[in-house]
mmCIF file of C-alpha atoms and ligand atoms in Angstrom:
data_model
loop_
_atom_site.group_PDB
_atom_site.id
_atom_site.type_symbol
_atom_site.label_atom_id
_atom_site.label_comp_id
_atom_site.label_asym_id
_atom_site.label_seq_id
_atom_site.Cartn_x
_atom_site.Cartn_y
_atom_site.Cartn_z
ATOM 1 C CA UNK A 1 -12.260 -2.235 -9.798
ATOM 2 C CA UNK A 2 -12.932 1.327 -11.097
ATOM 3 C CA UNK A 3 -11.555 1.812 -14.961
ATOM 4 C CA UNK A 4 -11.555 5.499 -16.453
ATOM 5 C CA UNK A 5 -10.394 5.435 -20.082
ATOM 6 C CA UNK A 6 -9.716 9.427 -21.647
ATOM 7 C CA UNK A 7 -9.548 8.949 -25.345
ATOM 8 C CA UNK A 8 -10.751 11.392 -28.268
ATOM 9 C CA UNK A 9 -12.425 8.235 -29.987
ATOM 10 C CA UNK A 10 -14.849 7.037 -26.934
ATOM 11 C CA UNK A 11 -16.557 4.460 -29.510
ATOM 12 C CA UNK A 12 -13.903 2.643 -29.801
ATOM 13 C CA UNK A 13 -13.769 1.492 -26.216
ATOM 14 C CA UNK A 14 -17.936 0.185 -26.097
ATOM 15 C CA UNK A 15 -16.497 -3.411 -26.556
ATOM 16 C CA UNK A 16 -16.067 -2.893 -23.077
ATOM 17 C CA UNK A 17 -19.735 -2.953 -22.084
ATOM 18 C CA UNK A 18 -19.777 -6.276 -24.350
ATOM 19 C CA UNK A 19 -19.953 -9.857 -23.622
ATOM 20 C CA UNK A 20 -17.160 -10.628 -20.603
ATOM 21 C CA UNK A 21 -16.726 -7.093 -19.277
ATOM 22 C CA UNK A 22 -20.546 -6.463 -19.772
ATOM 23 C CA UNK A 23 -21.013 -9.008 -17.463
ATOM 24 C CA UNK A 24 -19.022 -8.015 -14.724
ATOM 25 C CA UNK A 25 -19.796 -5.156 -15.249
ATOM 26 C CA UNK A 26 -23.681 -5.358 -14.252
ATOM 27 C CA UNK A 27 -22.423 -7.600 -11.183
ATOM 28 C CA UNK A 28 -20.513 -4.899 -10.243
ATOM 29 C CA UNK A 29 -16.915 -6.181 -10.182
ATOM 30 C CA UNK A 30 -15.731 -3.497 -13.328
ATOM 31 C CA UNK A 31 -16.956 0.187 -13.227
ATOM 32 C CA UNK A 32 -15.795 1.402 -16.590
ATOM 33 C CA UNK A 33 -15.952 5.148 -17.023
ATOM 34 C CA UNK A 34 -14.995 6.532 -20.770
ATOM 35 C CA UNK A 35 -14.562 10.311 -21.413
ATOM 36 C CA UNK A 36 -13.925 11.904 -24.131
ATOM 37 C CA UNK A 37 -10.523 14.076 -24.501
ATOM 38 C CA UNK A 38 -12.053 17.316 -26.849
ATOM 39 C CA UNK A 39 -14.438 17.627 -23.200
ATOM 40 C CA UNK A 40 -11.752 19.787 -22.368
ATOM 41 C CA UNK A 41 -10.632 21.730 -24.755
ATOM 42 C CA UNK A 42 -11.730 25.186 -25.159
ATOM 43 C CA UNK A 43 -11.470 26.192 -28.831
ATOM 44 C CA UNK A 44 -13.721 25.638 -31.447
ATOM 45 C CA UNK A 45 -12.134 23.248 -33.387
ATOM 46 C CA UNK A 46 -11.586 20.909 -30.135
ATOM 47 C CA UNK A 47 -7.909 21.306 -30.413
ATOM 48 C CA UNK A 48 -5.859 18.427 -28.658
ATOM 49 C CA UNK A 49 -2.768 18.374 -30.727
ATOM 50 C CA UNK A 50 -0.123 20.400 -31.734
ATOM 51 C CA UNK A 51 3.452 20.417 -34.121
ATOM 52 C CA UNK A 52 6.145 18.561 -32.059
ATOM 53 C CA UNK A 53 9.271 20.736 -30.856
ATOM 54 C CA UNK A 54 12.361 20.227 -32.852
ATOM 55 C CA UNK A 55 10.424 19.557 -36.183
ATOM 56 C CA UNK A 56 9.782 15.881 -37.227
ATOM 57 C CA UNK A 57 6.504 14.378 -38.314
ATOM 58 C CA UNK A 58 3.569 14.428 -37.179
ATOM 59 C CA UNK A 59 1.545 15.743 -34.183
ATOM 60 C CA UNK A 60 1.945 16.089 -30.099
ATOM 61 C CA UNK A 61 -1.127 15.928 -27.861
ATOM 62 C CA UNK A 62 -0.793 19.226 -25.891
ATOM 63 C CA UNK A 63 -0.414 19.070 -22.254
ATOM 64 C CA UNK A 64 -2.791 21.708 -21.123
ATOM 65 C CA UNK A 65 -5.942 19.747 -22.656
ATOM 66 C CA UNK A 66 -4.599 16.301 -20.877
ATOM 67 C CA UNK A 67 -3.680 18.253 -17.670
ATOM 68 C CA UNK A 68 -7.507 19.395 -17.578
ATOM 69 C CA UNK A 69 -9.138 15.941 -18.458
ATOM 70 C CA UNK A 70 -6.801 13.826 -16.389
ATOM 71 C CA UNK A 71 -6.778 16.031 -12.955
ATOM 72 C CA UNK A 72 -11.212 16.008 -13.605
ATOM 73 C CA UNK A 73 -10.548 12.361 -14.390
ATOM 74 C CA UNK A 74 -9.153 11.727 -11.357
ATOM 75 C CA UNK A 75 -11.033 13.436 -8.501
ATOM 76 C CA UNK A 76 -14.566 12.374 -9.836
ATOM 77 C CA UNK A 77 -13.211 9.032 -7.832
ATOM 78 C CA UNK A 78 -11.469 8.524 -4.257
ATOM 79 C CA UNK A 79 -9.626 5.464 -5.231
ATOM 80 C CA UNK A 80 -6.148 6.008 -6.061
ATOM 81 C CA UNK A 81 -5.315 5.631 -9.602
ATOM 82 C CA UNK A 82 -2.523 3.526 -11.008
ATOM 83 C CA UNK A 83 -2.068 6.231 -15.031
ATOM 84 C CA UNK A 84 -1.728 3.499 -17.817
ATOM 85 C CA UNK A 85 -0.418 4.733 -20.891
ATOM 86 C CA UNK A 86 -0.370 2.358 -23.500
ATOM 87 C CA UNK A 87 3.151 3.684 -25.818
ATOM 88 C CA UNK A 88 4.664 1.789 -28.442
ATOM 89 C CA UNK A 89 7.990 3.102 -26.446
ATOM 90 C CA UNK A 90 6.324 1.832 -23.140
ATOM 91 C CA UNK A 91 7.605 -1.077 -21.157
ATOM 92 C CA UNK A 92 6.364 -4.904 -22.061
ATOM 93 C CA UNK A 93 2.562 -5.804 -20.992
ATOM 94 C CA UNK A 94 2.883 -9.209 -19.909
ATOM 95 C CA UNK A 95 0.652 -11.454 -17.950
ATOM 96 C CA UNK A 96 2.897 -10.294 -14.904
ATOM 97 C CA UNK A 97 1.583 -7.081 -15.693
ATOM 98 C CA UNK A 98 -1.880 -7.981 -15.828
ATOM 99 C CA UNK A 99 -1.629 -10.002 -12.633
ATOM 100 C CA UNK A 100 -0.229 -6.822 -11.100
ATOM 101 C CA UNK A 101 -2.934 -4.884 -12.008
ATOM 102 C CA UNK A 102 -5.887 -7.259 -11.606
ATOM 103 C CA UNK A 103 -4.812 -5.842 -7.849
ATOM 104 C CA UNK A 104 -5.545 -2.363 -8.490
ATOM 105 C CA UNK A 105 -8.553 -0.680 -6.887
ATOM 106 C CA UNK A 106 -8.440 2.186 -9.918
ATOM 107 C CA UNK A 107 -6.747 2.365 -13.749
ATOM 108 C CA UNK A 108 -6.924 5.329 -15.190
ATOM 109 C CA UNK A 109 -5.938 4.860 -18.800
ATOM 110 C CA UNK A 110 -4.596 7.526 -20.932
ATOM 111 C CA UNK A 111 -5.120 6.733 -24.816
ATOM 112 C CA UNK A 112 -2.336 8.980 -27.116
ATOM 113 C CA UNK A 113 -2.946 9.307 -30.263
ATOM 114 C CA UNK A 114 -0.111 10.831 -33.291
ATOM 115 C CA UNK A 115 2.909 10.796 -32.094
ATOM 116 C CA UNK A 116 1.972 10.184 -28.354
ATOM 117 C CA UNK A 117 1.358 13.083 -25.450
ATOM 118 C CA UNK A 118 3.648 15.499 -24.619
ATOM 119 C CA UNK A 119 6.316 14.051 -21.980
ATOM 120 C CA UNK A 120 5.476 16.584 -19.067
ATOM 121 C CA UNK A 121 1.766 14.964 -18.498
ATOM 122 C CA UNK A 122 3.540 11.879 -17.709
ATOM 123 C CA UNK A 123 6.448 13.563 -15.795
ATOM 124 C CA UNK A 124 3.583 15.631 -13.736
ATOM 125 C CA UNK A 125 1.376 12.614 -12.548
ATOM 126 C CA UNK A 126 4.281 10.619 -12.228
ATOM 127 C CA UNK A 127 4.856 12.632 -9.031
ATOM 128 C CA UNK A 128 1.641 11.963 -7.504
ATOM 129 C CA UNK A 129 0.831 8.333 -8.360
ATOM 130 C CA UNK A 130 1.947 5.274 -9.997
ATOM 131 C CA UNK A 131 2.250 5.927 -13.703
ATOM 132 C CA UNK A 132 3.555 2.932 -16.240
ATOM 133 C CA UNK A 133 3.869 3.350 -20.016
ATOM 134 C CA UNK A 134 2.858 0.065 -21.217
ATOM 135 C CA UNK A 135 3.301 -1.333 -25.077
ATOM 136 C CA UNK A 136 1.424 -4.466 -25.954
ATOM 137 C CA UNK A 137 3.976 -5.456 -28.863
ATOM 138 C CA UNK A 138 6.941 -4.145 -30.615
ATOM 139 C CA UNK A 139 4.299 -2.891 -33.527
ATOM 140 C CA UNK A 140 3.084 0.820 -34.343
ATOM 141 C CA UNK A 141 -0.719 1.324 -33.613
ATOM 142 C CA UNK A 142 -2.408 4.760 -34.569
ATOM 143 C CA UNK A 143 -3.457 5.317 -30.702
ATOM 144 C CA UNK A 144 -3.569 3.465 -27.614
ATOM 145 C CA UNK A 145 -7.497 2.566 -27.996
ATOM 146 C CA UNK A 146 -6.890 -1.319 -28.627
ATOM 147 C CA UNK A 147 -4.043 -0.975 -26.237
ATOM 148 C CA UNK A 148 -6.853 -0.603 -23.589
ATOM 149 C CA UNK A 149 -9.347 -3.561 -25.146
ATOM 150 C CA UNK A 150 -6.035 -5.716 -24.570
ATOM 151 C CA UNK A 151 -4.827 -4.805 -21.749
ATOM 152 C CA UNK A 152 -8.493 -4.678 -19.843
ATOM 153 C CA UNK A 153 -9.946 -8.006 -21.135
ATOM 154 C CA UNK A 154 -6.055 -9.097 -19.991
ATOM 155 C CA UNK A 155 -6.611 -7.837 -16.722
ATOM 156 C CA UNK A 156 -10.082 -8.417 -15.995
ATOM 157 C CA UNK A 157 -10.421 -12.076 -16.717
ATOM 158 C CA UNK A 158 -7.948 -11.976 -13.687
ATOM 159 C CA UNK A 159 -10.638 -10.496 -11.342
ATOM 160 C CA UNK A 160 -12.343 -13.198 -9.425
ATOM 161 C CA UNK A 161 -16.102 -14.094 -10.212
ATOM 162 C CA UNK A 162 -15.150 -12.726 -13.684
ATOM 163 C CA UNK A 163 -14.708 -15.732 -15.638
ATOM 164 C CA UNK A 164 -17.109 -19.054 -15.472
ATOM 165 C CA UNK A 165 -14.523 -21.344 -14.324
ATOM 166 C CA UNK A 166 -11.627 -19.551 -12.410
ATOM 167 C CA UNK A 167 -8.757 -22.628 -12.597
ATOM 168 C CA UNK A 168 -8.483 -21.705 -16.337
ATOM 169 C CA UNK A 169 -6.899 -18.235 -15.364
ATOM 170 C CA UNK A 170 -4.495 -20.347 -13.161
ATOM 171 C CA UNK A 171 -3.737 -22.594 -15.568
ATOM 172 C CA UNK A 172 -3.667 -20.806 -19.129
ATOM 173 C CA UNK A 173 -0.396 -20.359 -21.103
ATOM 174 C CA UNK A 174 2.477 -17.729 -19.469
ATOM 175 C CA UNK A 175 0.962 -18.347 -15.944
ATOM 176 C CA UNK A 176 3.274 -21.277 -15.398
ATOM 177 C CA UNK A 177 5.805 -19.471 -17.866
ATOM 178 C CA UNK A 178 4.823 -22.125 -20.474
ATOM 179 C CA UNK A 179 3.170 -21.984 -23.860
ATOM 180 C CA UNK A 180 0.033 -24.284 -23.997
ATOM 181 C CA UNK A 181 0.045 -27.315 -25.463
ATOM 182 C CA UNK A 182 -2.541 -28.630 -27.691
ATOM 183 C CA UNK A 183 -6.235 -29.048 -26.483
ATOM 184 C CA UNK A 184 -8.636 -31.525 -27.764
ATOM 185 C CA UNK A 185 -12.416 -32.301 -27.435
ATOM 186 C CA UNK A 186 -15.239 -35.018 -28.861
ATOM 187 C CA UNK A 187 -15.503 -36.262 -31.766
ATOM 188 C CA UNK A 188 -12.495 -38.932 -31.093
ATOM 189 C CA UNK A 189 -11.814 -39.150 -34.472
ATOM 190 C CA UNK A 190 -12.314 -36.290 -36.747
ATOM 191 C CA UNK A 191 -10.909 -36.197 -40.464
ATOM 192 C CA UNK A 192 -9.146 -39.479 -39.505
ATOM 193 C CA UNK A 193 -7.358 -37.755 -37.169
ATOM 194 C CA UNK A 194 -7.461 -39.486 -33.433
ATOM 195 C CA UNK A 195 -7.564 -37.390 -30.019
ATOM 196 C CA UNK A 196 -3.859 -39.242 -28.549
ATOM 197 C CA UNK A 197 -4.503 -41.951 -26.762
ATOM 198 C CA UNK A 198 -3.266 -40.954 -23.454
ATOM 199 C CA UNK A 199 -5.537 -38.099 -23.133
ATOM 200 C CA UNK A 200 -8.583 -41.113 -23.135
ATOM 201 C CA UNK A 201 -6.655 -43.565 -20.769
ATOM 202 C CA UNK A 202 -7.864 -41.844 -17.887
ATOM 203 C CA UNK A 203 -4.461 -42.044 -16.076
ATOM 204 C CA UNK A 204 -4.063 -38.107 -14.898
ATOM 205 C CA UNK A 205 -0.659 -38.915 -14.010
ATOM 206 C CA UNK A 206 0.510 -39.833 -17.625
ATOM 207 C CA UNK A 207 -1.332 -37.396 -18.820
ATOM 208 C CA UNK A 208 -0.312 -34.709 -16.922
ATOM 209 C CA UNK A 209 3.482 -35.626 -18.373
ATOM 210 C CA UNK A 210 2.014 -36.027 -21.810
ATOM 211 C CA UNK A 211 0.642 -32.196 -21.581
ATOM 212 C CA UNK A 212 3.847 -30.735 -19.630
ATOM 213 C CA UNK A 213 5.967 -32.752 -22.661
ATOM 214 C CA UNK A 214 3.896 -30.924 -25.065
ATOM 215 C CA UNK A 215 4.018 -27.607 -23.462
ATOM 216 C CA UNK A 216 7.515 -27.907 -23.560
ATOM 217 C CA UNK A 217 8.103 -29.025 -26.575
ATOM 218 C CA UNK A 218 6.138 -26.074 -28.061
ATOM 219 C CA UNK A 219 7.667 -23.693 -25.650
ATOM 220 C CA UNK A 220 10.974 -24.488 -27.045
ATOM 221 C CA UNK A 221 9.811 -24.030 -30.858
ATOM 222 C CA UNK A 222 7.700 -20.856 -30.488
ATOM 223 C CA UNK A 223 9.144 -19.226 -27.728
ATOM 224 C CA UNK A 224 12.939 -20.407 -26.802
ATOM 225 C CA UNK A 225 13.371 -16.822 -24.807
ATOM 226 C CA UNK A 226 10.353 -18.261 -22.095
ATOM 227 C CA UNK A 227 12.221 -21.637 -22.030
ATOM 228 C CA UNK A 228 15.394 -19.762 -21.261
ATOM 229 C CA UNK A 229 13.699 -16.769 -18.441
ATOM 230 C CA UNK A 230 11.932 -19.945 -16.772
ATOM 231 C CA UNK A 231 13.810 -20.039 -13.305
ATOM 232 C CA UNK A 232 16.164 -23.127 -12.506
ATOM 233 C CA UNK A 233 13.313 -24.645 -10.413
ATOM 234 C CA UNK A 234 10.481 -24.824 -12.766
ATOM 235 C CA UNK A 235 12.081 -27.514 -14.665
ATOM 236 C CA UNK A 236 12.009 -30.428 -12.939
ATOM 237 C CA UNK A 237 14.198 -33.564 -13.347
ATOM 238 C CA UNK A 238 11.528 -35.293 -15.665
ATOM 239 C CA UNK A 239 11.137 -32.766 -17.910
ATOM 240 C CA UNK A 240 13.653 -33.741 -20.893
ATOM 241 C CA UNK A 241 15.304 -31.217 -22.675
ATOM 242 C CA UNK A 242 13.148 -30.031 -25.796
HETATM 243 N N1 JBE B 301 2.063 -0.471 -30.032
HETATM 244 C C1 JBE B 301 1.367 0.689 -29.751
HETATM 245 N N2 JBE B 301 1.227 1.632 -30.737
HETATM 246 C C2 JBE B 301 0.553 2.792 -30.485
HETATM 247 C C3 JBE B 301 -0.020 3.048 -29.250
HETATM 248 C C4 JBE B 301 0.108 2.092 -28.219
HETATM 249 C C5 JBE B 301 0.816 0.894 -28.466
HETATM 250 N N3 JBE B 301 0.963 -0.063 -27.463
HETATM 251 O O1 JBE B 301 1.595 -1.160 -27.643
HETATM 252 O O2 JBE B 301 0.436 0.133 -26.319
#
């Protein structure tokens, strides 16, 4: 998979050549481009915003500078983009999402900074290839940069040879529409606390029921709106109601 990120803060992004995505990176299963937004502007002072129409705080990003960097952006590569824009207006990023991408051949992310781009960038592409405006919570970040970090590490632990041991990615919280329940590892006692019996007895079957019980349970504290989107047929008879 081919990742462009245009942002006006291109340090921000170098987690991506860390750790995880650094690795996949050298074998080759992430290509992550970064360019810099003031590459194409034309002014001295690297102009990229502008005073919003109607009044109101704050700044625009002007569409002429985003027009430039996203059409160079996008033919310096034959694959076919999928435009992210991380907005806190955007639609919910959820691990649906990042499944759905984690099939992409090319993200092009689109970092806005102030008070996002101006609406005709998005209403241009929009007409030539599949553009999403994405928020990653119902919170006010000063650009989309961490947006990206999110939503890449999201969608790249998805790719396959990416992580160590791919069964976690199957079987990590949201996949099943779950919460996690609690994990556990040596010593068996720690603090006088003991790791619950079950998970030592060796019978998978009981414990398999002991984690879905907890899952549930926790689901139903934490997050009643997942208990309540799961479809009819992911509860099954055993599962009691938390
Ligand atoms: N929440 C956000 N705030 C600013 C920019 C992007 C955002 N987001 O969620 O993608």
């Amino acid at each position: 998979m081919r990742i462009d990120v245009v942002t006006i803060f291109p340090g921000y992004l170098a987690p991506l050549r860390e750790s995880l995505l650094g690795r996949a990176a050298d074998a080759g299963l992430i290509e992550v481009a970064l360019h810099d937004l003031r590459s194409w502007t034309h002014d001295v002072h690297q102009t990229v915003d502008d005073a919003p129409y109607g009044g109101g705080p704050g700044m625009v990003m002007r569409p002429q500078v985003w027009g430039e960097a996203l059409d160079a952006v996008i033919a310096s590569d034959s694959r076919p983009p999928r435009l992210v824009v991380p907005a806190p207006a955007g639609r919910s990023f959820t691990q649906a999402t990042a499944r759905a991408y984690a099939t992409e051949q090319r993200l092009v992310f689109a970092c806005g900074r102030y008070e996002g781009i101006d609406q005709r960038v998005v209403d241009h592409y929009s007409r030539q290839f599949p553009v999403d405006e994405v928020s990653i919570g119902d919170y006010v970040l000063v650009g989309g940069e961490a947006a990206v970090l999110v939503i890449v590490e999201a969608v790249a632990r998805l790719l396959p040879g990416v992580l160590g041991n791919p069964r976690s990615a199957a079987e990590d919280s949201f996949s099943d529409g779950l919460l996690e329940g609690p994990a556990y590892t040596r010593p068996e006692v720690w603090r006088g606390q003991a790791v619950p019996e079950v998970l030592r007895s060796g019978n998978h079957g009981a414990i398999a029921r002991w984690r879905r019980d907890r899952a549930l349970e926790r689901t139903a504290k934490r997050r009643p709106d997942l208990l309540a989107a799961l479809p009819e047929d992911r509860l099954d008879a055993a599962d009691q109601a938390f």
